[in-house]
Amino acid sequence: MTANNAKTQQWQAMSRDHHLAPFSDFKQLAEKGPRIITRGEGVHLWDSEGNKILDGMAGLWCLAVGYGREELVEAASKQMRELPFYNTFFQTAHPPVLELAKALAEVTPAGMNHVFFTGSGSEGNDTMLRMVRHYWSLKGKPNKKVVIARENGYHGSTVAGASLGGMKGMHEQGDLPIPGIVHIAQPYWFGQGGDMTPEAFGIWAADELEKKILEVGEDNVAAFLAEPIQGAGGVIIPPDSYWPRVREILAKYDILFVADEVICGFGRTGEWFGSDFYGNKPDMMTIAKGLTSGYVPMGGLVVRDEIVKVLNDGGDFNHGFTYSGHPVAAAVALENIRILREEKIIEQVREETAPYLQKRLRELADHPLVGEVRGVGMLGAIELVKDKATRARYPSDKAVGMICRGHCFENGLIMRAVGDTMIISPPLVISKSEIDELVEKARKCLDLTARALLA
């Protein structure tokens, strides 16, 4: 994007001179300059050059109720006037955090009635790591420290979060993973299933969990951590055989199951949580993103009652954050949950808009570049391939996904590239006409990508 607006150029200079952006090549970004987003309304954004953009990623998976909800602004404003901040340390609490904890107990799976609040999903997973080890120590099993997670899973970018995640590019920076974390194969049939049927591959991937438990030793394994659907890894939707087999395996062993619901939670799958969608019963769930629709930072760890009973007899849990249960964040989250419930947004996703989105997305499967289209709820992935029959990719130096993302960038659509997989996760409030707009723009960008590859 060439900046024509003098104000855009000024902001880009500020970025170059002062701002270090997440997950960025600093030098490249300084040379190119970031796109400056100035306004949002509903499912659309506007940049400083006046371009209107359909946000097919809901910010970063988080904007459930859309941009411009005055009720959330008012909730924050009201709370700031009454009590802008106080901590929840030292036997102290405040009404917003307590009311939010109660509201979450009403929408989370049965038997999960307690919440430890954090500032993000990364902090939620850090909290989980410490809490599961503390739990097993209290149970007289201090050797149960190892957490099993999945390759290409994403659980944040703190030292613990990046270690729990299975992304090699993150592990290469910072001497990660830290000890006590191991990884197993992901249930990615399209990319790794070879000649196996999806059903057979799902069983194989699930059985990798049992193999790892036996390899490490049940007496050393504290927990299995997994996203119901891997988000940042490329919207990896497990074959139907996967989760039932995982549940069978978990029932055999004395380890905890932690669901990372940071992306799947708060309606993204058409149910309140991905665990509801798949019928899983986790011992803990990490939450963030859709909790506040991204309007203010907040995360947490939801904990099953049986775990809390053990923790209650363990004295101090020496862990927490200055902003655990921040009153303004709690007030916004409460209002966000009220909107989701009273406007029946999740029911609308499940019954109307998600089926329509999935139907329209799958129309893209006829495109010459598209090897597979998959999706659940308000999540979708489009696999870009050289050969549809064999699922063979273009050489990595072609950077097909980045070419497609560039065309999206120039044509008013935010669609993310994970390698050569294009992914979407639009706001839950997207309408059918806006879904049409998204799919039409996606097809245009696929056409432009195909032409670029022939040039």
mmCIF file of N, CA and C in Angstrom, residues 122 239 336 347 362:
data_model
loop_
_atom_site.group_PDB
_atom_site.id
_atom_site.type_symbol
_atom_site.label_atom_id
_atom_site.label_comp_id
_atom_site.label_asym_id
_atom_site.label_seq_id
_atom_site.Cartn_x
_atom_site.Cartn_y
_atom_site.Cartn_z
ATOM 1 N N SER A 122 -2.244 -16.138 27.004
ATOM 2 C CA SER A 122 -0.882 -16.586 27.338
ATOM 3 C C SER A 122 -0.723 -16.723 28.843
ATOM 4 N N PRO A 239 -10.445 -34.968 12.455
ATOM 5 C CA PRO A 239 -11.428 -35.919 11.919
ATOM 6 C C PRO A 239 -12.425 -36.319 13.008
ATOM 7 N N ASN A 336 -20.476 -7.957 27.685
ATOM 8 C CA ASN A 336 -20.304 -8.755 26.474
ATOM 9 C C ASN A 336 -21.084 -10.065 26.582
ATOM 10 N N GLU A 347 -26.823 -18.666 19.278
ATOM 11 C CA GLU A 347 -27.865 -19.459 18.630
ATOM 12 C C GLU A 347 -28.006 -19.076 17.156
ATOM 13 N N ARG A 362 -17.595 -23.413 0.867
ATOM 14 C CA ARG A 362 -17.306 -24.643 0.130
ATOM 15 C C ARG A 362 -17.500 -24.493 -1.368
#
